[in-house]
Coordinates of C-alpha atoms in Angstrom, one line a residue:
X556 CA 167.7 86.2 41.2
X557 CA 166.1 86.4 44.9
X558 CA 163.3 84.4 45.7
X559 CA 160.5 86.9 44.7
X560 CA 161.8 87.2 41.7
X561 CA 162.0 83.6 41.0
X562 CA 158.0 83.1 42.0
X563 CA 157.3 86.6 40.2
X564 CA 158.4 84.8 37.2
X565 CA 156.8 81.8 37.4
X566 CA 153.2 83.3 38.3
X567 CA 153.8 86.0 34.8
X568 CA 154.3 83.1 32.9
X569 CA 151.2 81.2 33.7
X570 CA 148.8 83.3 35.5
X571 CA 146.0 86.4 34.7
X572 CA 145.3 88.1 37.6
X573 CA 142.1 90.4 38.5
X574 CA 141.7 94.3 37.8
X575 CA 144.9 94.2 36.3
X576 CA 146.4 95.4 33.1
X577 CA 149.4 92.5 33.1
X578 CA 151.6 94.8 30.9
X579 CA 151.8 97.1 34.0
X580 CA 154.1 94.3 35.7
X581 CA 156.8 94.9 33.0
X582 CA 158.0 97.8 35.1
X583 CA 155.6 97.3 38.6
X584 CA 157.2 94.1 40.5
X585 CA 154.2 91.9 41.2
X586 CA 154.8 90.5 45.1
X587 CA 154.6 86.9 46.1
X588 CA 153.7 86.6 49.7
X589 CA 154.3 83.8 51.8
X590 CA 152.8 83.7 54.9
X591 CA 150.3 86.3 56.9
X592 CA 149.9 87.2 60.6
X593 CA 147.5 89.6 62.3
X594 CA 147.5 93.2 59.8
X595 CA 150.9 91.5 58.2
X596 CA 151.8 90.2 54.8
X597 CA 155.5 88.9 54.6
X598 CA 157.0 88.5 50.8
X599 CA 159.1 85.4 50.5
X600 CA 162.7 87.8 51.1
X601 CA 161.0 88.7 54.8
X602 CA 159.8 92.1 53.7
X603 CA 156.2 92.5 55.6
X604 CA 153.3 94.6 54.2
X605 CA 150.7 96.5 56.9
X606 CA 147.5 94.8 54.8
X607 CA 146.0 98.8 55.4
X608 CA 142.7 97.5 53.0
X609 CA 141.9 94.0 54.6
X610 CA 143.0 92.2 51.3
X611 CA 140.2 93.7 49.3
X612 CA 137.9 94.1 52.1
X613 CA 137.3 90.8 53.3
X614 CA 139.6 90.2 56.2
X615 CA 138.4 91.5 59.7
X616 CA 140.3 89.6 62.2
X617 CA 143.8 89.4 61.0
X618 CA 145.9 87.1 59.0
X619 CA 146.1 83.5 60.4
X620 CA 144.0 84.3 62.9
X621 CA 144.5 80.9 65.2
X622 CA 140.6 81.0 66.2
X623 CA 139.3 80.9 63.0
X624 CA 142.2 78.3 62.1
X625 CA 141.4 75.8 64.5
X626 CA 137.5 75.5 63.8
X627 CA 138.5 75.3 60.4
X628 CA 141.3 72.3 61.1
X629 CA 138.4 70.9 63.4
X630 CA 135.7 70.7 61.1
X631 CA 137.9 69.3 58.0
X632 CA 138.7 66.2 59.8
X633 CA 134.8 66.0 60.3
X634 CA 133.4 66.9 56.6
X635 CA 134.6 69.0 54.0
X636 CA 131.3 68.9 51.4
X637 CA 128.1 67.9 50.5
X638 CA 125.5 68.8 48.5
X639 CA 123.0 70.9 49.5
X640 CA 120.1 70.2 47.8
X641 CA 118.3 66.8 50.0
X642 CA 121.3 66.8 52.4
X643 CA 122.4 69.2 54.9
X644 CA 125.2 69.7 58.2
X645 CA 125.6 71.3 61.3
X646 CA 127.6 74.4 60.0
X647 CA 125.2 75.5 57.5
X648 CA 122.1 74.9 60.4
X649 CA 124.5 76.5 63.3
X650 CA 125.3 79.5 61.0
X651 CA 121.8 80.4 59.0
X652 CA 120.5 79.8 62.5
X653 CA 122.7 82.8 63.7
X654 CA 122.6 84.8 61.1
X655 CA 118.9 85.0 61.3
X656 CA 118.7 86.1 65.0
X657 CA 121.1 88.7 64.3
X658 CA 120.1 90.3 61.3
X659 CA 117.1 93.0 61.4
X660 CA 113.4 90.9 62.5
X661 CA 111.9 89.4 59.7
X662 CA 114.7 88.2 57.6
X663 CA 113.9 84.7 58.5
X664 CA 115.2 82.8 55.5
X665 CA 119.0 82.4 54.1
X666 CA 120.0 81.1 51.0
X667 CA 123.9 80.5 49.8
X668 CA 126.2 81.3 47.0
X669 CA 129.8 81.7 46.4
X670 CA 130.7 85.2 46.6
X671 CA 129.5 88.4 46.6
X672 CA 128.6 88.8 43.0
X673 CA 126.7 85.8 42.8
X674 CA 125.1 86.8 45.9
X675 CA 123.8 89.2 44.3
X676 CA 122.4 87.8 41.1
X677 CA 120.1 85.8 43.8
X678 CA 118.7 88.4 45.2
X679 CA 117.9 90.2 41.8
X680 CA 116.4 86.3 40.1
X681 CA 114.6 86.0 43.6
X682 CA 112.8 89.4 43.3
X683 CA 111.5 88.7 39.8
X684 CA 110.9 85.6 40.2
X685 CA 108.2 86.8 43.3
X686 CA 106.5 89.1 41.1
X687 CA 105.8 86.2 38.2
X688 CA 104.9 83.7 41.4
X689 CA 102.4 86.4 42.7
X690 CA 101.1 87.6 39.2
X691 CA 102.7 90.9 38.6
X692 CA 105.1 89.9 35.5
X693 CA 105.0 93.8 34.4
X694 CA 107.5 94.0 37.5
X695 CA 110.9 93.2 36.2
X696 CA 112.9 96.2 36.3
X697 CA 116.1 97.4 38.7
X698 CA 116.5 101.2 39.8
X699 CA 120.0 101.4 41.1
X700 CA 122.3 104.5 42.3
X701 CA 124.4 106.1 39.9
X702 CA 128.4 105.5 40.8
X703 CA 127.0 102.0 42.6
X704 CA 129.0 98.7 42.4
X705 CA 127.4 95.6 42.9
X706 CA 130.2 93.0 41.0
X707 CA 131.1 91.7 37.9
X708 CA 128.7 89.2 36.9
X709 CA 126.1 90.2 33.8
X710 CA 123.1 91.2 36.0
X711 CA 125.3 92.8 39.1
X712 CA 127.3 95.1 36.2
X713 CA 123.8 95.8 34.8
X714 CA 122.8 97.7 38.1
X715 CA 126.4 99.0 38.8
X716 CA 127.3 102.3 37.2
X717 CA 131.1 102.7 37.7
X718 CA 132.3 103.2 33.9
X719 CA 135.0 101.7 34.5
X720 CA 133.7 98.2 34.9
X721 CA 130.7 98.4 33.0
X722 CA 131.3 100.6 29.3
X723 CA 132.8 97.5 27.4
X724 CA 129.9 95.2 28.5
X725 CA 127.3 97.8 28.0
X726 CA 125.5 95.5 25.1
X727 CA 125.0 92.8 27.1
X728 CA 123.5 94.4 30.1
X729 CA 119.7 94.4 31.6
X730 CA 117.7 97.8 31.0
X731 CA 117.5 99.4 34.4
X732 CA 116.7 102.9 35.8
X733 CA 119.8 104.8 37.4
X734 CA 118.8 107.8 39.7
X735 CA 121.6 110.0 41.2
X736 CA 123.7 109.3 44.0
X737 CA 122.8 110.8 47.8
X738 CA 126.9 110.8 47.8
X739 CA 127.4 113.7 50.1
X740 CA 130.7 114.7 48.3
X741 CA 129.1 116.7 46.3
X742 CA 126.6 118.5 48.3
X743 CA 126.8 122.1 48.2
X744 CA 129.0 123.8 50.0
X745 CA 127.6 124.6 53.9
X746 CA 124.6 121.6 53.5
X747 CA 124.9 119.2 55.7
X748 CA 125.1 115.4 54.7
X749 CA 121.4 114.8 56.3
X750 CA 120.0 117.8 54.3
X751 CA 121.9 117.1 51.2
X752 CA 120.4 113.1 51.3
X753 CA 117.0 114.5 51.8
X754 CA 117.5 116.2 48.4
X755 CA 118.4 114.0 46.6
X756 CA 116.0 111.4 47.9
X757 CA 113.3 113.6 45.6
X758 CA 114.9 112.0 42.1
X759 CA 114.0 108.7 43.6
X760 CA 110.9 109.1 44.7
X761 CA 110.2 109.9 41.5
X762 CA 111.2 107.5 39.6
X763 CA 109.2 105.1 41.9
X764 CA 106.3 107.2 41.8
X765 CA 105.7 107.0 38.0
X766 CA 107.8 103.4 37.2
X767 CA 106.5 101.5 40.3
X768 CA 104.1 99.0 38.1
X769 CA 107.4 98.0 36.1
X770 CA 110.0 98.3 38.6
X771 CA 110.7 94.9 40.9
X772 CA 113.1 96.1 43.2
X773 CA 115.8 99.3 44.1
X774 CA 119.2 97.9 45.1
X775 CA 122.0 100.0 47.2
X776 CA 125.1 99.8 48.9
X777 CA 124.0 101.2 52.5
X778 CA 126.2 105.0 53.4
X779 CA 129.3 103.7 51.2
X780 CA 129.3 103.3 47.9
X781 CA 132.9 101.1 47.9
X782 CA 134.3 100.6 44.3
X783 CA 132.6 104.1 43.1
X784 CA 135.3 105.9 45.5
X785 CA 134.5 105.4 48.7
X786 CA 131.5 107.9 48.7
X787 CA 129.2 107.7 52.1
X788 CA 125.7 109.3 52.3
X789 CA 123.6 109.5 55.5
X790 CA 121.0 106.9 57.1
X791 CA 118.0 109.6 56.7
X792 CA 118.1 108.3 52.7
X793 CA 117.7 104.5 53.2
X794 CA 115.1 105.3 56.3
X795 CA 113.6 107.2 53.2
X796 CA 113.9 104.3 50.6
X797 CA 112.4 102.0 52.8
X798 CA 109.1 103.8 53.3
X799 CA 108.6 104.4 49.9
X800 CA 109.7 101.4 48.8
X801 CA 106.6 100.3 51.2
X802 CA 104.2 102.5 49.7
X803 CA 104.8 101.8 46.0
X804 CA 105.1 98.1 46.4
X805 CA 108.7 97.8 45.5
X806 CA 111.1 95.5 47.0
X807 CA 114.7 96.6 48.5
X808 CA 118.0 94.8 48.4
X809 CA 120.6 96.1 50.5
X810 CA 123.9 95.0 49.4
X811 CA 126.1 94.7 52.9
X812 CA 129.2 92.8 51.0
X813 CA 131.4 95.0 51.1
X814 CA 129.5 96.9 54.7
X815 CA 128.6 94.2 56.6
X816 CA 130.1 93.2 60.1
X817 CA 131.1 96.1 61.5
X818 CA 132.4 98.2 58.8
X819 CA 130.3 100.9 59.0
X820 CA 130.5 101.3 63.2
X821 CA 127.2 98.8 63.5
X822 CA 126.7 95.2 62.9
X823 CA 125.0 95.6 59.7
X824 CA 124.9 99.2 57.9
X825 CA 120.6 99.3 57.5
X826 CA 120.5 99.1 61.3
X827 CA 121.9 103.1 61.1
X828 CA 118.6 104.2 59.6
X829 CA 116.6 101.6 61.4
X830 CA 115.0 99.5 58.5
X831 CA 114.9 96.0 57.1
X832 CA 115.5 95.5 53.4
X833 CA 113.5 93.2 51.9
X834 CA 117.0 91.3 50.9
X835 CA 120.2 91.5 52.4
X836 CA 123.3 90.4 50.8
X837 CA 126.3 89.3 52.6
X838 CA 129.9 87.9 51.7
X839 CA 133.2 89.3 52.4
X840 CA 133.9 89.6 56.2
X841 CA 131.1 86.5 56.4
X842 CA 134.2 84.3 56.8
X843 CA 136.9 86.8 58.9
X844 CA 138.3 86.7 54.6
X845 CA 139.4 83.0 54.7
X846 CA 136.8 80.9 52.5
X847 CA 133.8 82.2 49.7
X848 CA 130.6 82.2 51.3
X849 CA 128.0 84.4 50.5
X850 CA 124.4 84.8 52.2
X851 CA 121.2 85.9 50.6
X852 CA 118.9 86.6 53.6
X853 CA 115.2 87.3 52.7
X854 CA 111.8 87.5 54.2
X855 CA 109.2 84.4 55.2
X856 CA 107.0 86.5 52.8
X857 CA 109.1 85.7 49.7
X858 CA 110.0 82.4 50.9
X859 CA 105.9 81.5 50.6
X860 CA 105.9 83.0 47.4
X861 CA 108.3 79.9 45.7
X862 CA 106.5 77.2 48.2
X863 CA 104.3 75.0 46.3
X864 CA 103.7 71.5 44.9
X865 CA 106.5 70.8 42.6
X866 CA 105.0 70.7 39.3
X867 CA 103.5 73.9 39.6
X868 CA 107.6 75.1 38.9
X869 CA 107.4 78.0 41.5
X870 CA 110.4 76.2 43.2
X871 CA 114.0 78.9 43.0
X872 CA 116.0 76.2 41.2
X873 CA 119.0 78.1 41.6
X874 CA 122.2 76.9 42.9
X875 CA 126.2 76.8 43.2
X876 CA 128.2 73.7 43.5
X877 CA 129.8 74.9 46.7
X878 CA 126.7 76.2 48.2
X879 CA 126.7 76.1 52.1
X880 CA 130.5 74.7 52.0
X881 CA 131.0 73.1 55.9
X882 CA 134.6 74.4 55.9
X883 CA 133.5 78.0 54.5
X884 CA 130.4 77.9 57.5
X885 CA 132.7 77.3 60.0
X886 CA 135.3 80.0 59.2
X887 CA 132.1 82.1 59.3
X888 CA 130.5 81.0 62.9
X889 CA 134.5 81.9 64.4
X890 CA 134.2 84.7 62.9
X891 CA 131.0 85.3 64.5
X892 CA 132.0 83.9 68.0
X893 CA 135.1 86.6 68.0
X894 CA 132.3 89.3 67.2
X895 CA 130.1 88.1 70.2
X896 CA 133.6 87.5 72.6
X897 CA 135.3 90.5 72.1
X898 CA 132.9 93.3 71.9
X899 CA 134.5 94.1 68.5
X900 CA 131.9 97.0 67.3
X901 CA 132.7 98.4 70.7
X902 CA 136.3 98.1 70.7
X903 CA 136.1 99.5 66.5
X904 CA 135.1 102.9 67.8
X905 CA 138.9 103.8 69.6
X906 CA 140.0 102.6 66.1
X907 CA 137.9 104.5 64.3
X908 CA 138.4 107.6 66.5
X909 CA 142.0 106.9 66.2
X910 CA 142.0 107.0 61.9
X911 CA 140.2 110.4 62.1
X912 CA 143.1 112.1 64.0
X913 CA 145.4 110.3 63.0
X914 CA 144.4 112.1 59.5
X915 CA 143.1 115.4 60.6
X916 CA 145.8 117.3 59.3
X917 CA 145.6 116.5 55.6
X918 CA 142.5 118.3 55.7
X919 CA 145.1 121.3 55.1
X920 CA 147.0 119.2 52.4
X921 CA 146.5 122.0 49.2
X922 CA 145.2 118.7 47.1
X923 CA 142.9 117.0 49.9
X924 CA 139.0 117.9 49.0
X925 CA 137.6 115.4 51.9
X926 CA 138.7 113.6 54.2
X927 CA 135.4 111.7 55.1
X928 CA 134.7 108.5 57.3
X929 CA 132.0 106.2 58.4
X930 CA 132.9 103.7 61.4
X931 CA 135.9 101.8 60.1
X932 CA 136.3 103.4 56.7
X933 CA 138.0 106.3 55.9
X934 CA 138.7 107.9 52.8
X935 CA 140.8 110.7 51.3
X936 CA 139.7 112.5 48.1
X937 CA 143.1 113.6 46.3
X938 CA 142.5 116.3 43.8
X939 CA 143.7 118.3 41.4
X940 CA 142.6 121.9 42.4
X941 CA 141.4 121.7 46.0
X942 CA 138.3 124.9 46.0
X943 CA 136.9 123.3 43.1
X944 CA 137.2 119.5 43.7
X945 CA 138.5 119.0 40.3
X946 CA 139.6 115.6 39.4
X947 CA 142.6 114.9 38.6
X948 CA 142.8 112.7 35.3
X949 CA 142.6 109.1 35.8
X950 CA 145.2 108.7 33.1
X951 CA 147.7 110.2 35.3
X952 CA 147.5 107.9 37.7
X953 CA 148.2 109.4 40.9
X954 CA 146.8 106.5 43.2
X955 CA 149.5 104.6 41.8
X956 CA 151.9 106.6 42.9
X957 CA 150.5 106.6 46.6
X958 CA 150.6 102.5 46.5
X959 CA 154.4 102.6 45.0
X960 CA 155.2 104.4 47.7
X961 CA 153.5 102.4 50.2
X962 CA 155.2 99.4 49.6
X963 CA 158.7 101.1 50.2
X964 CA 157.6 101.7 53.7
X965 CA 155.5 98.2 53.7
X966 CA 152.3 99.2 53.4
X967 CA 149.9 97.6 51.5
X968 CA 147.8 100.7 50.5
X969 CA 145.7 100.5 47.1
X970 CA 143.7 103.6 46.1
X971 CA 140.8 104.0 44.3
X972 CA 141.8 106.4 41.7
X973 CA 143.2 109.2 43.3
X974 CA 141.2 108.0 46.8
X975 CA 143.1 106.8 49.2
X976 CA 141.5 104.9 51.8
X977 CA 141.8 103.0 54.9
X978 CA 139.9 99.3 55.3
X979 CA 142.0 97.7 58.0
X980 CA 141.4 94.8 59.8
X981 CA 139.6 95.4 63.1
X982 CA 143.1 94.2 65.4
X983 CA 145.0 96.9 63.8
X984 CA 146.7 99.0 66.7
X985 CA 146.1 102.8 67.5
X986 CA 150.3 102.8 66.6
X987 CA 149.9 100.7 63.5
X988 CA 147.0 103.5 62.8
X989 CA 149.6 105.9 63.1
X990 CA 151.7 104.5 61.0
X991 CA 149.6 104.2 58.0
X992 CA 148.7 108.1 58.2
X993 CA 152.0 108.4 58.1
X994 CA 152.7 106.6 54.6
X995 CA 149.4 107.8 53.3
X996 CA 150.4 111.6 54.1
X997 CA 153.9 110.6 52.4
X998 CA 152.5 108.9 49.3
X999 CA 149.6 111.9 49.1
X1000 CA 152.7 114.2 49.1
X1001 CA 154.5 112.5 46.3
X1002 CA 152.0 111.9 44.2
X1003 CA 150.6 115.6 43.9
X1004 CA 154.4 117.3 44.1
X1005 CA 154.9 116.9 40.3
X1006 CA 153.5 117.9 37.4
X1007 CA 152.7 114.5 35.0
X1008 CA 151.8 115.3 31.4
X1009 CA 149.3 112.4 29.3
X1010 CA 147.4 112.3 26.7
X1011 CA 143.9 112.8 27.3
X1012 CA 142.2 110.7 24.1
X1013 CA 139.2 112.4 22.7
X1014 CA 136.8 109.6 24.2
X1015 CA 138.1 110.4 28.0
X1016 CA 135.5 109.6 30.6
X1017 CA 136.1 111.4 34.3
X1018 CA 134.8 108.7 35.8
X1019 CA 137.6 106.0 34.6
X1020 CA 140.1 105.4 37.1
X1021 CA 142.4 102.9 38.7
X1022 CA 140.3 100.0 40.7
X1023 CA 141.2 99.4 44.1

């Protein structure tokens, strides 16, 4: 038995790992990696993996990454904890500081979770709590895009709408309004992505228009809707949100986990449309994808709104043991010092330049609908019949067979259903680019060269598919 198989057998016996049916591993070899470097994995038999989706979006700068290491080494020896409620240290100051004078003007105040779903849950008990502090109870209602993600948590499910994640939990979810996606995929054919998120901008205004005394805020994932495909819509919609947002007294949260830093070819994803949510959410690339750390970054106007003597209980008594972790604040301020150094969103847009030609050819590929991209995502749609955009069904599993493939060549590609997609960490190479199109082209190829035959059960629902 070789080493991977040794720790393969010792993690089935004891562990339960994420988004994972565990039977699957009865056939699918579940890899045990030993050590990372730059875009590399390496398993514990030397095999290396090119980490093509920046292990689940998170990692920007590379495995290892001996910047980030050392301020991490640096500030362990100093102090790894403390509570955050009476005390404070120089990380969390140093990085709330920061992230204030680079995030849109007004979005004065950050407050800390763990992770991005609990991020999240802050920013939704932060908006209804404002509305009770101000005396407008009636507003405690969420609108939300249909196909959104926004985590796992109760609440963040409640205002996500992949089916996928949310159908077996749908009796314990919050009533919110879902309105339909600007998601350019399906615009009509000849509109352009501007004119098509125009258009569908008119659903939302009216649901604002005649829910606006009930509703306390809308939440989106700025241009790319991650876990619902991949799907990207233009800035004109959020520029639109935003005003009437404004007009109907309506707070926005922009949820920039999975967007943030860079991703979308700007810092932050709202500054494309040139707004300010009311909240802004931030986790994943926070820490360059070492440590959790999440920030909830709000206004001075909803801070006021919660200051108060303390027995008039408008405090936010919210909190997370790990809140503001030193260690996890300074992974995040490297991260931000190799954003500032190295011109990174500068440097992001060869790279990005480089994915798009790198994969202009499988626009001819007889089962590629789109290939569509925004900054440093890119995404292929892998279909079943091409003029039509039909689906192929998720219970085929043709993503799987694109990721199977991948790891032959070492690749560490995982699709979102049938969309493949590229999430690298900003010090890829052009070549390493390159290479990736290459597998993906490969994979795409074996994956739609045979004919699979399942059973489709009479409660199928399009939308399922394989998370990525």
């Amino acid at each position: 038995m070789g080493l991977n198989d040794q720790w393969m057998k010792r993690d089935l016996d004891v562990l339960w790992h994420p988004c994972t049916q565990m039977k699957d591993h009865e056939r699918l070899p579940l890899i045990p990696i030993r050590r990372g470097e730059g875009v590399w994995l390496e398993d514990f038999e030397g095999k290396r993996y090119l980490d093509a989706v920046g292990s689940w979006w998170v990692n920007v700068f590379g495995h290892a990454n001996p910047r980030i290491n050392q301020r991490i080494k640096d500030q362990v020896d100093q102090l790894e904890h403390v509570i955050l409620a009476g005390f404070s240290h120089q990380p969390v100051i140093e990085l709330s500081e920061r992230l204030v004078a680079m995030t849109p003007a007004g979005l004065d105040r950050v407050f800390y979770a763990d992770n991005g779903s609990s991020c999240i849950e802050v920013a939704l008990k932060m908006s209804f709590h404002y509305w009770q502090n101000v005396g407008k109870p009636g507003k405690k209602r969420f609108v939300t895009l249909s196909n959104s993600y926004h985590g796992e948590t109760i609440a963040a499910m409640s205002i996500g709408d992949v089916p996928l994640f949310t159908e077996t939990y749908k009796a314990l979810l919050l009533d919110t309004l879902k309105v339909p996606s600007p998601d350019c995929y399906l615009r009509p054919e000849g509109m352009s992505w501007e004119e098509h998120s125009r258009n569908m901008f008119q659903v939302m205004e009216q649901t604002l228009a005649e829910h606006h005394a009930s509703i306390s805020a809308v939440i989106v994932e700025p241009l790319i809707q991650g876990a619902g495909g991949m799907r990207m819509y233009h800035p004109v919609y959020l520029k639109l949100l935003r005003e009437a947002c404004d007009r109907y007294e309506v707070h926005l949260i922009h949820d920039e986990i999975a967007v943030g830093f860079g991703r979308t070819g700007t810092m932050f994803a709202c500054e494309q449309a040139g707004i300010r949510p009311d909240f802004l959410c931030l986790s994943k690339a926070l820490t360059g994808g070492y440590l959790p750390l999440a920030a909830c970054l709000t206004t001075d106007t909803v801070y006021q709104a919660f200051y108060d003597d303390y027995s008039t209980l408008r405090a936010f008594l919210h909190s997370h043991s790990y809140t503001g972790n030193p260690l996890a604040c300074a992974a995040a301020l490297a991260t931000l010092d190799i954003f500032e150094q190295d011109n990174v969103i500068e440097a992001n847009k060869g790279l990005a330049a480089r994915m798009a030609s790198a994969t202009a050819h499988l626009a001819e590929h007889a089962h590629v609908a789109e290939i569509r991209q925004t900054g440093m995502a890119l995404a292929i749609e892998v279909v079943k019949d091409k003029a039509g955009k039909v689906a192929y069904p998720w219970q085929e599993r043709r993503g799987l067979k694109v990721f199977e493939h991948a790891l032959t060549r070492g690749a560490l590609l995982r699709p979102l259903g049938s969309v493949v997609y590229f999430l690298p960490p900003y010090v890829i190479t052009p070549e390493q680019i390159d290479f990736l199109a290459e597998v993906a082209s490969e994979g795409i190829d074996i994956a739609t060269r045979e004919s699979v035959s399942v059973a489709v059960p009479a409660n199928f629902h399009p939308d399922f598919r394989d998370p990525g």
